[in-house]
Structures are given as structure tokens and as C-alpha cells.
Amino acid sequence: MLFNIFAAAALAATSVLGSATPTINLRDESLTLNPPISTINEARDVPLSQLEARSLTNARRLAEGLPLNPPKRRTHTEVSRALPSGTPSNDVRQGIIQVFTGDILLGYVKAATNSFGEYGITADAAQALLVSVDVTDAATGVADIGTINGPDASYPFFGGIVGFSSSNDDLASGSFNYVYLGATTQTEPNSPPVDGANSFTHATSLSKKIESAIWTFDASTNTLTSQWINTDSSSPATFIGYYASDNVFILTGDKTTFTNNFGPTPWVTLKLVA
């Protein structure tokens, strides 16, 4: 079924390019979205998935370098009584993420990452990444998307990882720079890129900076929108693309410059569905 996804992505990219005025292809053939496959660290530890980690005792979690299980929650009634009058209660929603290009449903964000530790698409909703979003926070500013069934319990956020061929950590008009969507640790809202553990670095041993709090949510359309923060704390235009040949989502600040350097790329919309 992935073939159909790739075909749909290619068709979407072709239709977009076909409507544009023909231009000279200035693509730099030396650029690659990902490093050589030889960089993958075959000797790396096999990660413990989030589902596997959830069943561990606290003693085992400590041994694995994972945070302790949260204490048993009180009942809803007990929590409500403990909240002062007028204290807002945030709306945390769980679901999977649909991927659209225009009106075409390409599939869902996949729970398993590719060989480089990057998230891509699956046509099977049963194989989709289950996420948790505080939509109250995400409606008023950038917020995290937590993952529930991700491939590595050490990186429980759906975040951005600076791309292998990017010239620096910033996205901008006129730049082909890009960011992978992968599994990350948590960063502060409105923080520029920081050093942090992530799935790409774990897979390749190449150190790249990350951001996790890059998401906003529109409750009227269930749309998730990304916002990268540059090193000078500015907020560039941020577009989400799907690079089908590597089955990976990317963020960039300039769609035209990115495609001129890396090839046709459908631009996508992400929607949270229960």
C-alpha cells in the first residue's frame, strides 16, 4: 500500500509543478536529504519502544535511564475538588495524525521511524503514531506533541531535528535548509534549536539540534501547524513537506528553493483525528 502513497505524493507534486511557469533546474546534485546509508550505526542499542517501557517497573525504568512511572492518578472527582474555583482545566486530546496534500489523503504519520530515525507515512491507520496534544496550549501558542506508541521511549516527542545538508540551524526565504520530523526529547516553548537527544542522532551518530514545542492547533479544522524558531528567536514561515523517496516529513522556510535543490515535494497538512 505504500506504493499507492508514493504514487499519490508524486502525482500531487507533479500537478503542482505542472501548473507553474517552467524554470531552469538549478538543483545541486551533490545535496542529499539524508546522509549515506553507511552512516547508520548498526551497533547502536536496540531502543525500548514506548509500549514496552510502559510495562516496566520503576526499578527497571531507572536502569534503562527512563523517567519513573507517574503516580496513580486520583479520580476525576478528587482532582476537581482539589482545583481552586476558576482554575482552567486544559484539554488534552489523543489521536492519530492524518496527512493531506490539498484534498488528497496520503495516509497517516507512521509509528515506526525510517532507518534514519525520521517519521514518515503509512496507509494503515492501525500502524499510525498515537499522539497526545494539549490543545488549550496549542491553540494559544506553540506546544509539544507527545507520542504514546513511538519507537523509542527515550524520545517521547514528535519534534524537529535539523537536516543533514542544512547549512545552519535556521529556516528562511531563499534557503533550502530543512528540518526532519522525528522523535525528540523536550525543549522549551519559543526556544531556538538546542542540543538534545533524538532519533536521528541515535541512528546515525551525527549530532543535530532539535525543537519539540513547535506546534499549534486549530480546533475548528483539527489542523496541526508547525512553527520553527530560528537561532535569533525569530519565527520564520514554516512549511511541512513529504519527501516520498525517503519516507520522511520535512519543514522548510522556502518551498521553491527546497524543491529546486531536492526535487518535487508535495506540501502537506496534518490533522489530528480521534
PDB file of C-alpha atoms in Angstrom:
ATOM      1  CA  MET A   1       0.000   0.000   0.000  1.00  0.00           C
ATOM      2  CA  LEU A   2       2.977   2.316   0.405  1.00  0.00           C
ATOM      3  CA  PHE A   3       3.334   2.281  -3.387  1.00  0.00           C
ATOM      4  CA  ASN A   4      -0.051   3.981  -3.627  1.00  0.00           C
ATOM      5  CA  ILE A   5       1.064   6.600  -1.123  1.00  0.00           C
ATOM      6  CA  PHE A   6       4.229   7.310  -3.075  1.00  0.00           C
ATOM      7  CA  ALA A   7       2.249   7.444  -6.324  1.00  0.00           C
ATOM      8  CA  ALA A   8      -0.240   9.889  -4.818  1.00  0.00           C
ATOM      9  CA  ALA A   9       2.594  12.016  -3.465  1.00  0.00           C
ATOM     10  CA  ALA A  10       4.315  12.036  -6.846  1.00  0.00           C
ATOM     11  CA  LEU A  11       1.056  12.927  -8.601  1.00  0.00           C
ATOM     12  CA  ALA A  12       0.428  15.756  -6.162  1.00  0.00           C
ATOM     13  CA  ALA A  13       3.943  17.115  -6.622  1.00  0.00           C
ATOM     14  CA  THR A  14       3.688  16.821 -10.414  1.00  0.00           C
ATOM     15  CA  SER A  15       0.349  18.617 -10.546  1.00  0.00           C
ATOM     16  CA  VAL A  16       1.738  21.489  -8.505  1.00  0.00           C
ATOM     17  CA  LEU A  17       4.848  21.780 -10.646  1.00  0.00           C
ATOM     18  CA  GLY A  18       2.872  21.374 -13.852  1.00  0.00           C
ATOM     19  CA  SER A  19       0.838  24.499 -13.162  1.00  0.00           C
ATOM     20  CA  ALA A  20       3.929  26.654 -12.694  1.00  0.00           C
ATOM     21  CA  THR A  21       5.900  28.512 -15.340  1.00  0.00           C
ATOM     22  CA  PRO A  22       8.830  26.308 -16.491  1.00  0.00           C
ATOM     23  CA  THR A  23      12.154  27.355 -14.993  1.00  0.00           C
ATOM     24  CA  ILE A  24      15.743  26.229 -15.349  1.00  0.00           C
ATOM     25  CA  ASN A  25      16.510  23.438 -12.891  1.00  0.00           C
ATOM     26  CA  LEU A  26      19.338  24.692 -10.708  1.00  0.00           C
ATOM     27  CA  ARG A  27      19.316  21.638  -8.481  1.00  0.00           C
ATOM     28  CA  ASP A  28      22.616  20.880  -6.764  1.00  0.00           C
ATOM     29  CA  GLU A  29      23.029  17.160  -7.412  1.00  0.00           C
ATOM     30  CA  SER A  30      25.639  16.915  -4.638  1.00  0.00           C
ATOM     31  CA  LEU A  31      22.998  17.618  -1.994  1.00  0.00           C
ATOM     32  CA  THR A  32      21.255  14.677  -0.347  1.00  0.00           C
ATOM     33  CA  LEU A  33      18.399  14.919   2.111  1.00  0.00           C
ATOM     34  CA  ASN A  34      19.872  12.176   4.283  1.00  0.00           C
ATOM     35  CA  PRO A  35      23.454  11.064   4.892  1.00  0.00           C
ATOM     36  CA  PRO A  36      24.833   7.933   3.195  1.00  0.00           C
ATOM     37  CA  ILE A  37      23.232   4.728   4.429  1.00  0.00           C
ATOM     38  CA  SER A  38      26.682   3.720   5.686  1.00  0.00           C
ATOM     39  CA  THR A  39      26.372   6.289   8.479  1.00  0.00           C
ATOM     40  CA  ILE A  40      23.650   4.269  10.184  1.00  0.00           C
ATOM     41  CA  ASN A  41      25.058   2.955  13.431  1.00  0.00           C
ATOM     42  CA  GLU A  42      24.321  -0.766  13.228  1.00  0.00           C
ATOM     43  CA  ALA A  43      25.951  -1.286  16.641  1.00  0.00           C
ATOM     44  CA  ARG A  44      23.557   1.055  18.429  1.00  0.00           C
ATOM     45  CA  ASP A  45      21.406  -0.278  21.226  1.00  0.00           C
ATOM     46  CA  VAL A  46      18.012  -1.570  20.159  1.00  0.00           C
ATOM     47  CA  PRO A  47      15.599   1.039  21.520  1.00  0.00           C
ATOM     48  CA  LEU A  48      12.885   0.204  24.000  1.00  0.00           C
ATOM     49  CA  SER A  49       9.560   1.240  22.498  1.00  0.00           C
ATOM     50  CA  GLN A  50       7.112   3.352  24.444  1.00  0.00           C
ATOM     51  CA  LEU A  51       4.658   0.459  24.661  1.00  0.00           C
ATOM     52  CA  GLU A  52       7.371  -1.835  26.039  1.00  0.00           C
ATOM     53  CA  ALA A  53       8.580   0.785  28.504  1.00  0.00           C
ATOM     54  CA  ARG A  54       5.101   1.357  29.877  1.00  0.00           C
ATOM     55  CA  SER A  55       5.050  -2.142  31.365  1.00  0.00           C
ATOM     56  CA  LEU A  56       8.385  -1.772  33.194  1.00  0.00           C
ATOM     57  CA  THR A  57       8.717  -1.373  36.935  1.00  0.00           C
ATOM     58  CA  ASN A  58      10.265   1.834  38.244  1.00  0.00           C
ATOM     59  CA  ALA A  59      13.435  -0.065  39.158  1.00  0.00           C
ATOM     60  CA  ARG A  60      13.811  -1.286  35.568  1.00  0.00           C
ATOM     61  CA  ARG A  61      12.994   2.175  34.207  1.00  0.00           C
ATOM     62  CA  LEU A  62      15.802   3.661  36.292  1.00  0.00           C
ATOM     63  CA  ALA A  63      18.181   1.014  34.966  1.00  0.00           C
ATOM     64  CA  GLU A  64      17.165   1.921  31.397  1.00  0.00           C
ATOM     65  CA  GLY A  65      17.658   5.639  32.056  1.00  0.00           C
ATOM     66  CA  LEU A  66      13.932   6.351  31.717  1.00  0.00           C
ATOM     67  CA  PRO A  67      11.809   8.606  33.952  1.00  0.00           C
ATOM     68  CA  LEU A  68       9.754   6.956  36.670  1.00  0.00           C
ATOM     69  CA  ASN A  69       6.170   5.968  36.038  1.00  0.00           C
ATOM     70  CA  PRO A  70       3.799   8.707  37.180  1.00  0.00           C
ATOM     71  CA  PRO A  71       1.955   8.105  40.447  1.00  0.00           C
ATOM     72  CA  LYS A  72      -1.506   6.633  40.219  1.00  0.00           C
ATOM     73  CA  ARG A  73      -3.946   9.371  39.303  1.00  0.00           C
ATOM     74  CA  ARG A  74      -6.737  10.330  41.613  1.00  0.00           C
ATOM     75  CA  THR A  75     -10.299  10.088  40.360  1.00  0.00           C
ATOM     76  CA  HIS A  76     -11.756  12.905  38.284  1.00  0.00           C
ATOM     77  CA  THR A  77     -13.922  13.918  41.254  1.00  0.00           C
ATOM     78  CA  GLU A  78     -10.923  14.145  43.574  1.00  0.00           C
ATOM     79  CA  VAL A  79      -8.989  16.248  41.065  1.00  0.00           C
ATOM     80  CA  SER A  80     -11.937  18.560  40.511  1.00  0.00           C
ATOM     81  CA  ARG A  81     -12.288  19.128  44.239  1.00  0.00           C
ATOM     82  CA  ALA A  82      -8.593  19.907  44.553  1.00  0.00           C
ATOM     83  CA  LEU A  83      -8.687  22.628  41.889  1.00  0.00           C
ATOM     84  CA  PRO A  84      -9.399  26.146  43.143  1.00  0.00           C
ATOM     85  CA  SER A  85     -12.566  27.747  41.843  1.00  0.00           C
ATOM     86  CA  GLY A  86     -11.936  29.324  38.439  1.00  0.00           C
ATOM     87  CA  THR A  87      -8.788  27.286  37.713  1.00  0.00           C
ATOM     88  CA  PRO A  88      -8.827  26.359  33.991  1.00  0.00           C
ATOM     89  CA  SER A  89      -8.591  22.686  33.056  1.00  0.00           C
ATOM     90  CA  ASN A  90      -6.605  22.098  29.872  1.00  0.00           C
ATOM     91  CA  ASP A  91      -7.995  19.923  27.095  1.00  0.00           C
ATOM     92  CA  VAL A  92      -5.570  17.098  26.313  1.00  0.00           C
ATOM     93  CA  ARG A  93      -6.581  15.060  23.284  1.00  0.00           C
ATOM     94  CA  GLN A  94      -5.226  11.791  21.936  1.00  0.00           C
ATOM     95  CA  GLY A  95      -5.430  10.633  18.362  1.00  0.00           C
ATOM     96  CA  ILE A  96      -3.580   9.862  15.164  1.00  0.00           C
ATOM     97  CA  ILE A  97      -2.429  12.324  12.521  1.00  0.00           C
ATOM     98  CA  GLN A  98      -3.878  12.332   9.010  1.00  0.00           C
ATOM     99  CA  VAL A  99      -1.717  13.653   6.173  1.00  0.00           C
ATOM    100  CA  PHE A 100      -3.336  15.612   3.326  1.00  0.00           C
ATOM    101  CA  THR A 101      -1.990  17.308   0.233  1.00  0.00           C
ATOM    102  CA  GLY A 102      -4.830  19.508  -0.924  1.00  0.00           C
ATOM    103  CA  ASP A 103      -7.918  17.293  -0.660  1.00  0.00           C
ATOM    104  CA  ILE A 104      -5.936  14.063  -1.141  1.00  0.00           C
ATOM    105  CA  LEU A 105      -5.471  11.891   1.948  1.00  0.00           C
ATOM    106  CA  LEU A 106      -1.950  10.463   1.653  1.00  0.00           C
ATOM    107  CA  GLY A 107      -2.182   8.415   4.847  1.00  0.00           C
ATOM    108  CA  TYR A 108      -1.158   8.750   8.483  1.00  0.00           C
ATOM    109  CA  VAL A 109       2.014   9.572  10.375  1.00  0.00           C
ATOM    110  CA  LYS A 110       3.612   6.176  10.971  1.00  0.00           C
ATOM    111  CA  ALA A 111       4.506   4.957  14.467  1.00  0.00           C
ATOM    112  CA  ALA A 112       7.766   3.391  13.286  1.00  0.00           C
ATOM    113  CA  THR A 113      10.557   5.639  12.024  1.00  0.00           C
ATOM    114  CA  ASN A 114      12.652   5.002   8.920  1.00  0.00           C
ATOM    115  CA  SER A 115      16.280   3.821   9.034  1.00  0.00           C
ATOM    116  CA  PHE A 116      17.455   7.346   9.866  1.00  0.00           C
ATOM    117  CA  GLY A 117      15.056   7.779  12.794  1.00  0.00           C
ATOM    118  CA  GLU A 118      12.596  10.009  10.918  1.00  0.00           C
ATOM    119  CA  TYR A 119       8.806   9.857  10.818  1.00  0.00           C
ATOM    120  CA  GLY A 120       7.022   9.111   7.541  1.00  0.00           C
ATOM    121  CA  ILE A 121       3.668   7.881   6.246  1.00  0.00           C
ATOM    122  CA  THR A 122       1.670   4.664   6.498  1.00  0.00           C
ATOM    123  CA  ALA A 123      -1.537   3.845   4.624  1.00  0.00           C
ATOM    124  CA  ASP A 124      -2.703   1.673   7.543  1.00  0.00           C
ATOM    125  CA  ALA A 125      -4.350   3.553  10.413  1.00  0.00           C
ATOM    126  CA  ALA A 126      -3.529   0.604  12.690  1.00  0.00           C
ATOM    127  CA  GLN A 127       0.179   1.383  12.169  1.00  0.00           C
ATOM    128  CA  ALA A 128      -0.227   5.102  12.879  1.00  0.00           C
ATOM    129  CA  LEU A 129       1.554   7.089  15.563  1.00  0.00           C
ATOM    130  CA  LEU A 130      -0.710   7.749  18.543  1.00  0.00           C
ATOM    131  CA  VAL A 131      -0.130  11.206  19.976  1.00  0.00           C
ATOM    132  CA  SER A 132      -1.260  13.420  22.835  1.00  0.00           C
ATOM    133  CA  VAL A 133      -1.772  17.163  22.390  1.00  0.00           C
ATOM    134  CA  ASP A 134      -2.672  19.799  24.966  1.00  0.00           C
ATOM    135  CA  VAL A 135      -4.947  21.661  22.582  1.00  0.00           C
ATOM    136  CA  THR A 136      -5.502  24.501  25.056  1.00  0.00           C
ATOM    137  CA  ASP A 137      -1.801  25.340  24.988  1.00  0.00           C
ATOM    138  CA  ALA A 138      -1.504  24.580  21.268  1.00  0.00           C
ATOM    139  CA  ALA A 139      -4.403  26.910  20.441  1.00  0.00           C
ATOM    140  CA  THR A 140      -2.731  29.896  22.097  1.00  0.00           C
ATOM    141  CA  GLY A 141       0.928  29.280  21.271  1.00  0.00           C
ATOM    142  CA  VAL A 142       3.475  26.675  20.296  1.00  0.00           C
ATOM    143  CA  ALA A 143       3.234  23.414  22.231  1.00  0.00           C
ATOM    144  CA  ASP A 144       4.580  19.867  22.285  1.00  0.00           C
ATOM    145  CA  ILE A 145       3.063  16.793  20.679  1.00  0.00           C
ATOM    146  CA  GLY A 146       3.737  13.824  22.924  1.00  0.00           C
ATOM    147  CA  THR A 147       3.922  10.348  21.411  1.00  0.00           C
ATOM    148  CA  ILE A 148       2.304   7.302  23.022  1.00  0.00           C
ATOM    149  CA  ASN A 149       3.385   4.359  20.846  1.00  0.00           C
ATOM    150  CA  GLY A 150       6.639   5.732  19.458  1.00  0.00           C
ATOM    151  CA  PRO A 151       9.633   3.530  18.616  1.00  0.00           C
ATOM    152  CA  ASP A 152      11.907   4.787  21.407  1.00  0.00           C
ATOM    153  CA  ALA A 153      10.798   5.621  24.942  1.00  0.00           C
ATOM    154  CA  SER A 154      13.840   7.872  25.367  1.00  0.00           C
ATOM    155  CA  TYR A 155      12.472  10.345  22.799  1.00  0.00           C
ATOM    156  CA  PRO A 156       8.754  10.805  23.553  1.00  0.00           C
ATOM    157  CA  PHE A 157       8.012  13.903  21.456  1.00  0.00           C
ATOM    158  CA  PHE A 158       7.104  14.491  17.795  1.00  0.00           C
ATOM    159  CA  GLY A 159       9.606  17.242  17.092  1.00  0.00           C
ATOM    160  CA  GLY A 160      12.014  18.828  14.653  1.00  0.00           C
ATOM    161  CA  ILE A 161      15.631  17.776  14.003  1.00  0.00           C
ATOM    162  CA  VAL A 162      17.959  19.949  11.897  1.00  0.00           C
ATOM    163  CA  GLY A 163      18.586  18.363   8.487  1.00  0.00           C
ATOM    164  CA  PHE A 164      21.829  16.705   7.422  1.00  0.00           C
ATOM    165  CA  SER A 165      22.535  19.046   4.468  1.00  0.00           C
ATOM    166  CA  SER A 166      21.236  22.257   6.066  1.00  0.00           C
ATOM    167  CA  SER A 167      23.904  24.979   6.072  1.00  0.00           C
ATOM    168  CA  ASN A 168      22.858  26.124   9.556  1.00  0.00           C
ATOM    169  CA  ASP A 169      20.009  25.723  12.052  1.00  0.00           C
ATOM    170  CA  ASP A 170      17.740  28.422  10.572  1.00  0.00           C
ATOM    171  CA  LEU A 171      14.843  28.295   8.097  1.00  0.00           C
ATOM    172  CA  ALA A 172      14.416  31.282   5.791  1.00  0.00           C
ATOM    173  CA  SER A 173      13.159  32.528   2.442  1.00  0.00           C
ATOM    174  CA  GLY A 174      15.823  31.896  -0.196  1.00  0.00           C
ATOM    175  CA  SER A 175      17.321  28.994   1.772  1.00  0.00           C
ATOM    176  CA  PHE A 176      16.973  25.260   1.094  1.00  0.00           C
ATOM    177  CA  ASN A 177      17.550  24.493   4.792  1.00  0.00           C
ATOM    178  CA  TYR A 178      15.204  21.912   6.247  1.00  0.00           C
ATOM    179  CA  VAL A 179      14.296  20.062   9.429  1.00  0.00           C
ATOM    180  CA  TYR A 180      13.239  16.419   9.779  1.00  0.00           C
ATOM    181  CA  LEU A 181      10.227  15.418  11.857  1.00  0.00           C
ATOM    182  CA  GLY A 182      11.454  12.733  14.227  1.00  0.00           C
ATOM    183  CA  ALA A 183      11.443  11.563  17.831  1.00  0.00           C
ATOM    184  CA  THR A 184      12.972  14.046  20.279  1.00  0.00           C
ATOM    185  CA  THR A 185      13.329  14.946  23.903  1.00  0.00           C
ATOM    186  CA  GLN A 186      11.512  18.038  25.194  1.00  0.00           C
ATOM    187  CA  THR A 187      12.568  21.642  24.619  1.00  0.00           C
ATOM    188  CA  GLU A 188      11.125  24.886  25.977  1.00  0.00           C
ATOM    189  CA  PRO A 189       8.389  26.745  24.057  1.00  0.00           C
ATOM    190  CA  ASN A 190       9.776  29.503  21.804  1.00  0.00           C
ATOM    191  CA  SER A 191      13.296  28.159  22.275  1.00  0.00           C
ATOM    192  CA  PRO A 192      15.765  28.257  19.375  1.00  0.00           C
ATOM    193  CA  PRO A 193      17.360  24.945  18.360  1.00  0.00           C
ATOM    194  CA  VAL A 194      19.210  23.258  21.219  1.00  0.00           C
ATOM    195  CA  ASP A 195      21.369  20.201  21.693  1.00  0.00           C
ATOM    196  CA  GLY A 196      19.193  17.283  22.709  1.00  0.00           C
ATOM    197  CA  ALA A 197      18.830  13.540  22.317  1.00  0.00           C
ATOM    198  CA  ASN A 198      16.843  12.478  19.270  1.00  0.00           C
ATOM    199  CA  SER A 199      16.154   9.532  16.981  1.00  0.00           C
ATOM    200  CA  PHE A 200      18.244  10.802  14.033  1.00  0.00           C
ATOM    201  CA  THR A 201      21.373  11.214  16.142  1.00  0.00           C
ATOM    202  CA  HIS A 202      20.758   7.822  17.754  1.00  0.00           C
ATOM    203  CA  ALA A 203      20.522   6.182  14.317  1.00  0.00           C
ATOM    204  CA  THR A 204      23.460   7.954  12.647  1.00  0.00           C
ATOM    205  CA  SER A 205      25.726   9.226  15.471  1.00  0.00           C
ATOM    206  CA  LEU A 206      25.520  12.660  13.767  1.00  0.00           C
ATOM    207  CA  SER A 207      24.746  15.387  16.295  1.00  0.00           C
ATOM    208  CA  LYS A 208      21.870  17.672  15.263  1.00  0.00           C
ATOM    209  CA  LYS A 209      19.903  20.246  17.253  1.00  0.00           C
ATOM    210  CA  ILE A 210      16.212  19.919  17.986  1.00  0.00           C
ATOM    211  CA  GLU A 211      12.976  21.681  18.926  1.00  0.00           C
ATOM    212  CA  SER A 212       9.886  19.950  20.303  1.00  0.00           C
ATOM    213  CA  ALA A 213       7.495  22.815  21.121  1.00  0.00           C
ATOM    214  CA  ILE A 214       6.773  23.758  17.504  1.00  0.00           C
ATOM    215  CA  TRP A 215       3.055  23.007  17.151  1.00  0.00           C
ATOM    216  CA  THR A 216      -0.167  24.999  17.115  1.00  0.00           C
ATOM    217  CA  PHE A 217      -3.684  23.582  16.822  1.00  0.00           C
ATOM    218  CA  ASP A 218      -6.825  24.944  15.139  1.00  0.00           C
ATOM    219  CA  ALA A 219      -9.820  23.318  16.825  1.00  0.00           C
ATOM    220  CA  SER A 220     -12.189  24.396  14.035  1.00  0.00           C
ATOM    221  CA  THR A 221     -10.334  22.280  11.454  1.00  0.00           C
ATOM    222  CA  ASN A 222      -8.281  19.934  13.704  1.00  0.00           C
ATOM    223  CA  THR A 223      -5.205  21.183  11.836  1.00  0.00           C
ATOM    224  CA  LEU A 224      -1.717  20.999  13.347  1.00  0.00           C
ATOM    225  CA  THR A 225       0.621  23.742  12.138  1.00  0.00           C
ATOM    226  CA  SER A 226       4.365  23.902  12.725  1.00  0.00           C
ATOM    227  CA  GLN A 227       6.441  26.919  13.732  1.00  0.00           C
ATOM    228  CA  TRP A 228      10.214  26.619  13.795  1.00  0.00           C
ATOM    229  CA  ILE A 229      12.165  29.132  15.907  1.00  0.00           C
ATOM    230  CA  ASN A 230      15.443  30.398  14.466  1.00  0.00           C
ATOM    231  CA  THR A 231      18.684  30.937  16.370  1.00  0.00           C
ATOM    232  CA  ASP A 232      17.904  34.672  16.685  1.00  0.00           C
ATOM    233  CA  SER A 233      14.488  33.745  18.191  1.00  0.00           C
ATOM    234  CA  SER A 234      12.626  34.871  15.054  1.00  0.00           C
ATOM    235  CA  SER A 235       9.665  32.879  13.721  1.00  0.00           C
ATOM    236  CA  PRO A 236      10.149  32.111  10.006  1.00  0.00           C
ATOM    237  CA  ALA A 237       7.451  30.905   7.648  1.00  0.00           C
ATOM    238  CA  THR A 238       7.410  27.130   8.152  1.00  0.00           C
ATOM    239  CA  PHE A 239       6.051  24.671   5.586  1.00  0.00           C
ATOM    240  CA  ILE A 240       5.573  20.911   6.018  1.00  0.00           C
ATOM    241  CA  GLY A 241       6.628  18.707   3.113  1.00  0.00           C
ATOM    242  CA  TYR A 242       6.655  14.973   2.488  1.00  0.00           C
ATOM    243  CA  TYR A 243       9.804  13.583   0.854  1.00  0.00           C
ATOM    244  CA  ALA A 244       8.482  10.311  -0.526  1.00  0.00           C
ATOM    245  CA  SER A 245      11.741   8.672  -1.637  1.00  0.00           C
ATOM    246  CA  ASP A 246      13.000   8.627   1.974  1.00  0.00           C
ATOM    247  CA  ASN A 247       9.512   8.429   3.540  1.00  0.00           C
ATOM    248  CA  VAL A 248      10.143  11.433   5.769  1.00  0.00           C
ATOM    249  CA  PHE A 249       8.418  14.685   6.675  1.00  0.00           C
ATOM    250  CA  ILE A 250      10.447  17.866   6.489  1.00  0.00           C
ATOM    251  CA  LEU A 251       9.989  21.501   7.478  1.00  0.00           C
ATOM    252  CA  THR A 252      11.437  24.304   5.368  1.00  0.00           C
ATOM    253  CA  GLY A 253      11.173  28.069   5.074  1.00  0.00           C
ATOM    254  CA  ASP A 254      11.129  28.212   1.261  1.00  0.00           C
ATOM    255  CA  LYS A 255       9.219  25.628  -0.760  1.00  0.00           C
ATOM    256  CA  THR A 256      10.619  26.666  -4.127  1.00  0.00           C
ATOM    257  CA  THR A 257      14.264  26.718  -3.068  1.00  0.00           C
ATOM    258  CA  PHE A 258      13.859  23.367  -1.338  1.00  0.00           C
ATOM    259  CA  THR A 259      12.346  21.662  -4.392  1.00  0.00           C
ATOM    260  CA  ASN A 260      14.936  23.252  -6.700  1.00  0.00           C
ATOM    261  CA  ASN A 261      17.624  21.519  -4.648  1.00  0.00           C
ATOM    262  CA  PHE A 262      15.981  18.245  -3.598  1.00  0.00           C
ATOM    263  CA  GLY A 263      13.288  17.594  -6.188  1.00  0.00           C
ATOM    264  CA  PRO A 264       9.470  17.607  -6.306  1.00  0.00           C
ATOM    265  CA  THR A 265       7.890  17.570  -2.859  1.00  0.00           C
ATOM    266  CA  PRO A 266       4.169  17.669  -2.024  1.00  0.00           C
ATOM    267  CA  TRP A 267       3.314  20.163   0.710  1.00  0.00           C
ATOM    268  CA  VAL A 268       1.028  18.695   3.302  1.00  0.00           C
ATOM    269  CA  THR A 269      -1.461  19.495   6.027  1.00  0.00           C
ATOM    270  CA  LEU A 270      -1.580  17.473   9.252  1.00  0.00           C
ATOM    271  CA  LYS A 271      -4.891  16.861  11.045  1.00  0.00           C
ATOM    272  CA  LEU A 272      -5.481  15.300  14.460  1.00  0.00           C
ATOM    273  CA  VAL A 273      -8.269  12.700  14.468  1.00  0.00           C
ATOM    274  CA  ALA A 274      -9.555  10.549  17.309  1.00  0.00           C
TER     275      ALA A 274
END
